[in-house]
Backbone as numpy.savetxt, mean C-alpha at the origin, in Angstrom:
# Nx Ny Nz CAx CAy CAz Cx Cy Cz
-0.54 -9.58 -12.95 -1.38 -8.38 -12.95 -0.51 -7.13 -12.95
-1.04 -6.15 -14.08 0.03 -4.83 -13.74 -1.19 -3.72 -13.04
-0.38 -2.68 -13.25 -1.39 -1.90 -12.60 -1.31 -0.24 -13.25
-2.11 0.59 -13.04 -2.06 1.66 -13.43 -2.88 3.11 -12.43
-2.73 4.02 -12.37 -2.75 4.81 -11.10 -4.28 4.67 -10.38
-5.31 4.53 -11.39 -6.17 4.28 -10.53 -6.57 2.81 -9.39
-5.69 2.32 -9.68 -5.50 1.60 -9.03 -4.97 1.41 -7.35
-4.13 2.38 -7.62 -3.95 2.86 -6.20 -4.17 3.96 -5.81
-5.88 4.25 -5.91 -6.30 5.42 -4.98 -6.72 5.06 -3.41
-7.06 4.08 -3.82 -7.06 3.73 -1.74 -6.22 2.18 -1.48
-4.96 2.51 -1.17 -4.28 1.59 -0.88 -4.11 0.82 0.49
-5.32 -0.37 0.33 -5.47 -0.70 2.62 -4.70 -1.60 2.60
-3.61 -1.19 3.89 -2.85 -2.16 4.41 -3.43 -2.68 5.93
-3.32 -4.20 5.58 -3.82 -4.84 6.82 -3.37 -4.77 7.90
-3.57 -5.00 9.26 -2.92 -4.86 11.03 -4.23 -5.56 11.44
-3.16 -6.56 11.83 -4.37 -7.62 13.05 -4.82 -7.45 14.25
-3.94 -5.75 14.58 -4.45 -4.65 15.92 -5.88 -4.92 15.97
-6.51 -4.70 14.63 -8.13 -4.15 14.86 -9.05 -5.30 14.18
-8.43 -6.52 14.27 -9.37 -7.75 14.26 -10.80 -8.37 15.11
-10.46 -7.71 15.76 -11.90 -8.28 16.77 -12.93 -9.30 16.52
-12.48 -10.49 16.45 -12.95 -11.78 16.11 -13.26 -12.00 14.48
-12.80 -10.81 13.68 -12.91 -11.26 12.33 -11.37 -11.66 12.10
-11.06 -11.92 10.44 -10.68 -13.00 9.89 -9.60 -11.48 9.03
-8.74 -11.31 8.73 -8.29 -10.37 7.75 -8.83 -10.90 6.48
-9.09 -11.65 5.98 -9.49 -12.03 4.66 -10.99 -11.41 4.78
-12.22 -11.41 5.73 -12.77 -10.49 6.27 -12.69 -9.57 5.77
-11.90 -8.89 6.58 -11.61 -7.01 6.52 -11.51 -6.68 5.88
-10.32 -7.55 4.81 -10.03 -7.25 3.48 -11.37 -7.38 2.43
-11.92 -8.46 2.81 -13.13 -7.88 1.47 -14.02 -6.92 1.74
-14.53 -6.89 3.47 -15.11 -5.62 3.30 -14.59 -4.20 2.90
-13.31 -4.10 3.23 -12.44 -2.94 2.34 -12.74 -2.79 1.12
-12.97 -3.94 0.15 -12.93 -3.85 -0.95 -14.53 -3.83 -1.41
-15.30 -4.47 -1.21 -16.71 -4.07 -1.15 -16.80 -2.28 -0.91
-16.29 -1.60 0.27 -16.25 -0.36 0.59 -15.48 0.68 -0.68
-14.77 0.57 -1.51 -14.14 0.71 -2.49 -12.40 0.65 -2.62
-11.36 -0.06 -1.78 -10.77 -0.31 -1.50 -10.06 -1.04 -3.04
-9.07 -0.55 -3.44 -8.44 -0.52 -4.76 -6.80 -0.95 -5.20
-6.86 -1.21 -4.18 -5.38 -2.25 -3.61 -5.31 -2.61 -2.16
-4.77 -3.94 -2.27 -4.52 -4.45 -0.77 -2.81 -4.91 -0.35
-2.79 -4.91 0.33 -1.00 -4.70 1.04 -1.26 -6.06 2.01
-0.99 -6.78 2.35 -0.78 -7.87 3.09 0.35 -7.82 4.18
0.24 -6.99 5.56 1.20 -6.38 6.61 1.45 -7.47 7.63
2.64 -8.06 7.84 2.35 -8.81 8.97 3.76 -8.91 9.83
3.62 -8.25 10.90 5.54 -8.25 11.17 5.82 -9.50 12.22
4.33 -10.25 12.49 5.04 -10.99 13.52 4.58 -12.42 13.50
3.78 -12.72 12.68 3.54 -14.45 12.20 4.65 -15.27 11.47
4.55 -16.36 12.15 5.29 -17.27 11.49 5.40 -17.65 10.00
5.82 -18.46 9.66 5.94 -18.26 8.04 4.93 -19.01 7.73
4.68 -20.33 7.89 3.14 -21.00 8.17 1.63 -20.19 7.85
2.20 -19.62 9.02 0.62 -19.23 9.31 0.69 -17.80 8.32
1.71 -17.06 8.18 1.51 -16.04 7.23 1.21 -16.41 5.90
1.56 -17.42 5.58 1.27 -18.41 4.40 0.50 -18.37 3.85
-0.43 -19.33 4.95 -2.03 -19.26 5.56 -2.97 -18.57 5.19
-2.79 -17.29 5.64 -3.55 -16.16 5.81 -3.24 -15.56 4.19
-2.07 -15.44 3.69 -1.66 -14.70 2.34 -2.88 -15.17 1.59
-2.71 -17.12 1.54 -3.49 -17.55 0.50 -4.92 -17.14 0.64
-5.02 -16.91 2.26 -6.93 -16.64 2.00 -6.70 -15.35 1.69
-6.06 -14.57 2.01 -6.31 -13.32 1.41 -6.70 -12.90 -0.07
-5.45 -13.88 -0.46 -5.09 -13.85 -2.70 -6.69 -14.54 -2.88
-7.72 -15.70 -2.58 -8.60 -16.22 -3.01 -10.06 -14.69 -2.83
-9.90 -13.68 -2.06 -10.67 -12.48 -2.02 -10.24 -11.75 -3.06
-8.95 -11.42 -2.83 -8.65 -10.17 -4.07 -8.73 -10.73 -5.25
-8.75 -11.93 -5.74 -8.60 -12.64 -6.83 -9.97 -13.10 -7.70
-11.01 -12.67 -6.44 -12.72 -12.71 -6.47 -13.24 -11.46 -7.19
-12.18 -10.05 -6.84 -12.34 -9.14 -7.19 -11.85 -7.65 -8.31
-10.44 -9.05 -8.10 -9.91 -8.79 -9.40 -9.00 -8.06 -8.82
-8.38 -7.17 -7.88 -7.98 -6.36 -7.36 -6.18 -6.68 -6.61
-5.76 -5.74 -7.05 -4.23 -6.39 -7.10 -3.48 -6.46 -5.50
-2.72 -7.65 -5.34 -2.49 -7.90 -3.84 -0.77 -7.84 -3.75
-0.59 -7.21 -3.25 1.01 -7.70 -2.66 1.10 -8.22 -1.37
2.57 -8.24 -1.01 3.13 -8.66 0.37 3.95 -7.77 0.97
4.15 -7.28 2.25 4.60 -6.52 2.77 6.03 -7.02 3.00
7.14 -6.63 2.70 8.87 -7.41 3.23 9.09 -8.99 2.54
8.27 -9.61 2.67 8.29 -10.72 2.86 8.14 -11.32 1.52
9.31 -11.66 0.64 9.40 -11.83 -0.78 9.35 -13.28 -0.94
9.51 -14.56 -0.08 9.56 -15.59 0.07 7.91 -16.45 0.42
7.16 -15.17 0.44 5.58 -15.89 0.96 4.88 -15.20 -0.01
5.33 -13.77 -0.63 4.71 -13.30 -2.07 5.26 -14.26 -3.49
6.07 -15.29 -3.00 6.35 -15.87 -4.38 5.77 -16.87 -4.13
5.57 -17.70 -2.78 4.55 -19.03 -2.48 3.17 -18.74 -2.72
2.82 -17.73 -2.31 1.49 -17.89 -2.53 0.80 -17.07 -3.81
1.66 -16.81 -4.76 1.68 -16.54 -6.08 0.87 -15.35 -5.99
1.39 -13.98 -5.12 0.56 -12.72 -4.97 1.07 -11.99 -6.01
0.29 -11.02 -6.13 0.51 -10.28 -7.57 2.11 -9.26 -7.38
2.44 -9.39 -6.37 3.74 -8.85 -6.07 4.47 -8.62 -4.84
5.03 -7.68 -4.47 5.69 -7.51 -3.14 5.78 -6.12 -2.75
5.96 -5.51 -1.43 6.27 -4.08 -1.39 7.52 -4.47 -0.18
8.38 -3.14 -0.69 9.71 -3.47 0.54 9.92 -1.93 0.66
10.89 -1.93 1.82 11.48 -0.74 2.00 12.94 -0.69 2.07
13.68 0.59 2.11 14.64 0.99 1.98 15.86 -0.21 2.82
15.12 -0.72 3.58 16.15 -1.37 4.34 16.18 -3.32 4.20
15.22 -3.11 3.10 14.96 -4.47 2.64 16.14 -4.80 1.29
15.90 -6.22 0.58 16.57 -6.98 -0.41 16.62 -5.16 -1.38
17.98 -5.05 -1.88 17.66 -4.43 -3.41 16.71 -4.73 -3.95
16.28 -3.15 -4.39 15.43 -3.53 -5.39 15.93 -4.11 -6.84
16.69 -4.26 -7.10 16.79 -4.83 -8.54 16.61 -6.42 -7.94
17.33 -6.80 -7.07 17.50 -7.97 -6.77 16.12 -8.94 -6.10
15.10 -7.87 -5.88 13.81 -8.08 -5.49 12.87 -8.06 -7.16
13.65 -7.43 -7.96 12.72 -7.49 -9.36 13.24 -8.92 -9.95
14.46 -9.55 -9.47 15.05 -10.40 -10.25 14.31 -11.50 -9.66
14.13 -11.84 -8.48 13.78 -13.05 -7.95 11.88 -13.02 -8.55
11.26 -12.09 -8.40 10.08 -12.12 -8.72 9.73 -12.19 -9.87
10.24 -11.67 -11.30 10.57 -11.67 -12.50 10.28 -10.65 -12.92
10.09 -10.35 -14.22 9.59 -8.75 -14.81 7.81 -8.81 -15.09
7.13 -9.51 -14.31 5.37 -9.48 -14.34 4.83 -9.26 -13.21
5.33 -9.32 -12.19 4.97 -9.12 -10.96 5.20 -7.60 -10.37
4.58 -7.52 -9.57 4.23 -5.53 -9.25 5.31 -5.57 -7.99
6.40 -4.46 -8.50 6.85 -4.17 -7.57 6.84 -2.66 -6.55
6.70 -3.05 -5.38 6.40 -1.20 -4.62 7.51 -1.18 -3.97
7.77 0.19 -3.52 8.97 0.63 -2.70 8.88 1.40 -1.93
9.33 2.09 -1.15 8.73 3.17 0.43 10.46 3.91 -0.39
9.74 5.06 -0.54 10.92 6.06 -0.49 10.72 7.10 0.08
11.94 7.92 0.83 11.83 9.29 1.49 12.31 10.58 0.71
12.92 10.46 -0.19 13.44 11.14 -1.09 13.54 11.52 -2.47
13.59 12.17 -2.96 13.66 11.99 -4.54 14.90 11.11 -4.98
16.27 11.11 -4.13 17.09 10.48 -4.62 16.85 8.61 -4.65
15.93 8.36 -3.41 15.68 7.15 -3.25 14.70 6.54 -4.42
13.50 7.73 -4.13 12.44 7.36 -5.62 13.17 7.08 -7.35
13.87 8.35 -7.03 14.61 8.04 -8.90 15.22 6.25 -8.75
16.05 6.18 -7.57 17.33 5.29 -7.95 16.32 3.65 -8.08
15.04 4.13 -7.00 14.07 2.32 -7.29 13.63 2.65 -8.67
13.28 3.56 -9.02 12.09 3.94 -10.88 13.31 3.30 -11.63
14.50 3.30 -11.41 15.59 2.86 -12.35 15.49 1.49 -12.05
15.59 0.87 -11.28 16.10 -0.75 -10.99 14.89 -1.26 -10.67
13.70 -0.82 -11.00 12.49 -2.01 -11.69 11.60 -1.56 -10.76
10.99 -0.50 -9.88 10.11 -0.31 -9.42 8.59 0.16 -9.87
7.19 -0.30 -9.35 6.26 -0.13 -10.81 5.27 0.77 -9.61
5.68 0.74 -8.39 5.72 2.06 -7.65 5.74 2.97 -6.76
5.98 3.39 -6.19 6.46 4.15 -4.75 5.27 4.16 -3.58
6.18 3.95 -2.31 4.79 4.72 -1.28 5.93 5.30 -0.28
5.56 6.89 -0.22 6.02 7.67 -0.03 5.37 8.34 1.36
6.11 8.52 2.39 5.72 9.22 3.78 6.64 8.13 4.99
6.73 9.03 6.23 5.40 9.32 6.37 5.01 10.92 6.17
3.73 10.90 6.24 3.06 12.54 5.88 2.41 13.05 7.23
1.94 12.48 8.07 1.40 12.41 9.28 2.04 11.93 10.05
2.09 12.49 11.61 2.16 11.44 12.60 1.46 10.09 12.51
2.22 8.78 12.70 0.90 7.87 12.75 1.76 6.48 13.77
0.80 6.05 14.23 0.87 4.96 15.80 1.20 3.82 14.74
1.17 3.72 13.30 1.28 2.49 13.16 3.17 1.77 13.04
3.65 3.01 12.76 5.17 3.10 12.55 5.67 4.44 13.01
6.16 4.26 14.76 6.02 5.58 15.59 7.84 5.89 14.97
8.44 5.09 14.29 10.26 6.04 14.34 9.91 5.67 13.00
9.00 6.49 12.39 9.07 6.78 10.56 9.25 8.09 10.70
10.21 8.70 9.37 10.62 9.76 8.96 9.24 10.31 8.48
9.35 11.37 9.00 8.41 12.13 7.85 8.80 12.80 6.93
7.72 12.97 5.69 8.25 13.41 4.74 7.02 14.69 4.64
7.76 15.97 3.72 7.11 17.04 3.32 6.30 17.00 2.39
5.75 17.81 2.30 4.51 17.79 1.56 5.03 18.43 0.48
6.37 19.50 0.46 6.72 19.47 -0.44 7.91 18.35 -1.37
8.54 17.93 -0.53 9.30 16.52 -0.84 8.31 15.51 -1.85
7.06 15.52 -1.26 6.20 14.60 -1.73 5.92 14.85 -3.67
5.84 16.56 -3.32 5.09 16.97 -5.25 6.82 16.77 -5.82
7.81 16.79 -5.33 9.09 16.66 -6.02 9.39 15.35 -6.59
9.09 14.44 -5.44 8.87 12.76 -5.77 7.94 12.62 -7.16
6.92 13.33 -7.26 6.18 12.84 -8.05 6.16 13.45 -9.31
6.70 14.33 -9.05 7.81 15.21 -10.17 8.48 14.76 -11.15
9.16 13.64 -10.43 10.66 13.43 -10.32 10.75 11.88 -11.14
9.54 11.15 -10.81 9.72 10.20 -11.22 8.70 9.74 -12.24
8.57 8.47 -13.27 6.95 8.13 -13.88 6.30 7.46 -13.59
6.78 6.70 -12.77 5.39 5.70 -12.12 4.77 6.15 -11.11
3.65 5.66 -10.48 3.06 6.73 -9.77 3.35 6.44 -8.09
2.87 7.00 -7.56 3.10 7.21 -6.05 2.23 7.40 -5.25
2.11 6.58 -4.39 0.95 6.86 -2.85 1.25 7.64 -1.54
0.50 8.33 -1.14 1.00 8.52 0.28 0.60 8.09 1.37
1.35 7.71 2.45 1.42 6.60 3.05 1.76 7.39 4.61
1.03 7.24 5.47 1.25 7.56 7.09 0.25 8.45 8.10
-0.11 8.09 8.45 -1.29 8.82 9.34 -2.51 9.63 8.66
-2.60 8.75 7.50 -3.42 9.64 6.77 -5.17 9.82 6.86
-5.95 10.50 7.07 -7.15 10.13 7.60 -8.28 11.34 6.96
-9.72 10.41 6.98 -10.59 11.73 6.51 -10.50 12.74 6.77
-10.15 13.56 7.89 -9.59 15.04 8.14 -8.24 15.34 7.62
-7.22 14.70 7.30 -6.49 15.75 6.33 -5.95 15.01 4.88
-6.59 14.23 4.79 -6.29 13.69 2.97 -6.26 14.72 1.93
-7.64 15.45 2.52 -7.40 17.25 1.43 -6.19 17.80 1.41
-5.33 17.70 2.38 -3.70 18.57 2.36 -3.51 18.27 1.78
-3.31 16.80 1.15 -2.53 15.88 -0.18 -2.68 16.51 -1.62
-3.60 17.23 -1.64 -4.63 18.15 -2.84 -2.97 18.43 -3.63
-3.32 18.41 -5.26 -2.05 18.83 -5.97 -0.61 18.64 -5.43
-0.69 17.61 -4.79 0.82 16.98 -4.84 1.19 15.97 -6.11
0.59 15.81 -6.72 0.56 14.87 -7.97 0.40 13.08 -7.61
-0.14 12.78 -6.39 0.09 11.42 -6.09 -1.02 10.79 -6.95
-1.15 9.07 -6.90 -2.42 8.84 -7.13 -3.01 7.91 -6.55
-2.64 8.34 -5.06 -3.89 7.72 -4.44 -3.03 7.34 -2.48
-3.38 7.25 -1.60 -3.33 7.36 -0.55 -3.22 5.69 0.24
-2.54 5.34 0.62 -2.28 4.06 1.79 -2.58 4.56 3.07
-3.68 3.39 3.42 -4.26 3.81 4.72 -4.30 2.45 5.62
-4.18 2.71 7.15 -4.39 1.04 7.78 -5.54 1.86 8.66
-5.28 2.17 9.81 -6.22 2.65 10.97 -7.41 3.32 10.31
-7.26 4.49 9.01 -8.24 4.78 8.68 -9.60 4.24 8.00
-9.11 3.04 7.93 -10.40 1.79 7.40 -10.18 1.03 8.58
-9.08 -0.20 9.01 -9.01 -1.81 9.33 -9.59 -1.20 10.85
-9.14 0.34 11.98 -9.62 0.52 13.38 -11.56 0.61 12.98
-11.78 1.17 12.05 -13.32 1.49 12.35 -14.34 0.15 12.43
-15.39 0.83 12.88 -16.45 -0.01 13.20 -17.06 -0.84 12.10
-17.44 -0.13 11.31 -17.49 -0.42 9.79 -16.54 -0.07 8.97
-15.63 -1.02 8.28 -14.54 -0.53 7.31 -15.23 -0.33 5.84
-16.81 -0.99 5.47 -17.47 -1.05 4.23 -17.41 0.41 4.24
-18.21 1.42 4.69 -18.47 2.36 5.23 -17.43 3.07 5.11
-16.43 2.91 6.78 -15.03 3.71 5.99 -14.37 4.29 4.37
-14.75 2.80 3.65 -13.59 2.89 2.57 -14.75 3.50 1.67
-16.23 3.69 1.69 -17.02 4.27 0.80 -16.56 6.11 1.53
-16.41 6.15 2.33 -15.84 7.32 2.37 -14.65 7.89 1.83
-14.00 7.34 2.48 -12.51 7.61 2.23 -12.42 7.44 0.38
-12.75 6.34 -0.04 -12.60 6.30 -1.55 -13.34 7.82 -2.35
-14.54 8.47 -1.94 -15.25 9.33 -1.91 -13.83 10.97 -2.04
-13.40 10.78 -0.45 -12.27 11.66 -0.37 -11.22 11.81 -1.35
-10.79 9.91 -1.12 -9.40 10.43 -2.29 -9.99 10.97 -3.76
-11.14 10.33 -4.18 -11.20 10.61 -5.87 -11.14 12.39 -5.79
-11.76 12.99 -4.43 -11.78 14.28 -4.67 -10.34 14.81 -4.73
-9.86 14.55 -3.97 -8.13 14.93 -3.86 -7.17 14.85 -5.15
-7.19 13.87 -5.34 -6.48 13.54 -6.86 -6.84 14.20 -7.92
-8.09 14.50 -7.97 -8.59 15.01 -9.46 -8.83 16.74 -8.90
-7.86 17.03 -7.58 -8.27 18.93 -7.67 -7.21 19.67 -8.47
């Protein structure tokens, strides 16, 4: 599966913080029922088993819906369970060496803070950035933040497109307005609420306004 910017206007990444007797494969489809337009598969502390596990029920939802899935770090359970790709960060495998093991069909993402970081992944096979943080946010308390003007330079700077990614929530997604991104990564602002269907009919509501001001 490739992808193209509308695709990542609401990018939900999962946290089993706000499970409350549901299932992430769950959450995840109600995300996507809600309008939820990529899914991220987050997991920093399951075994390889059971992350396995969970990947595959996840890929049998997004795969219901057509809707493109990666894996968070974890390039060895995005190639088992045949997800549409991987996302890593700066402190993960090279990226070239993360495009090599996965091949040239599979979607690759990258977390950059910089324009120098964004150019150097757009060169060595990245198909596309998530950029921040932009907010304070509880989900990754020693993330750099990044500017809002850093952010329109990134997107400037490079051609594939770019999300923003960190504390981002229905009260200030509008700041994002004309930074050139296309489209926003969110966890707490869908996976904490009561209703995430709900949530993401909002929030999807928000970003289309943001992107297209």
């Amino acid at each position: 599966m490739r992808i193209n910017r509308e695709s990542l206007l609401v990018y939900a990444v999962t946290d089993r913080k706000w499970l409350n007797g549901q299932t992430v494969a769950r959450q995840v489809e109600e995300a996507i029922i809600g309008g939820a337009t990529f899914i991220q598969l987050r997991e920093k502390q399951l075994h390889y088993d059971d992350f396995l596990t969970e990947a595959i029920q996840v890929k049998k939802v997004t795969d219901c819906y057509n809707i493109p899935f990666v894996i968070n770090d974890q390039v060895d359970i995005a190639i088992a369970c045949d997800a549409d790709g991987v996302h890593i960060g700066q402190d993960d495998l090279p990226v070239h060496s993360v495009r090599s093991l996965i091949g040239p069909y599979k979607i690759l993402g990258v977390s950059a803070q910089t324009v120098e970081q964004a150019m150097a992944a757009e060169q060595a096979g990245a198909d596309y950035l998530g950029v921040g943080a932009m907010f304070p946010t509880s989900t990754k308390q020693d993330a750099e933040r990044v500017s809002f003007e850093t952010l329109k330079q990134i997107c400037e700077a490079v051609s594939i497109p770019v999300v923003a990614i960190g504390g981002i929530t229905e009260q200030n997604v509008s700041l994002l307005s004309g930074s050139g991104i296309a489209g926003v990564a969110v966890i707490s602002a869908l996976f904490a609420q009561n209703d995430i269907k709900e949530a993401a009919k909002r929030f999807t509501k928000l970003s289309k306004q943001m992107v297209n001001v």
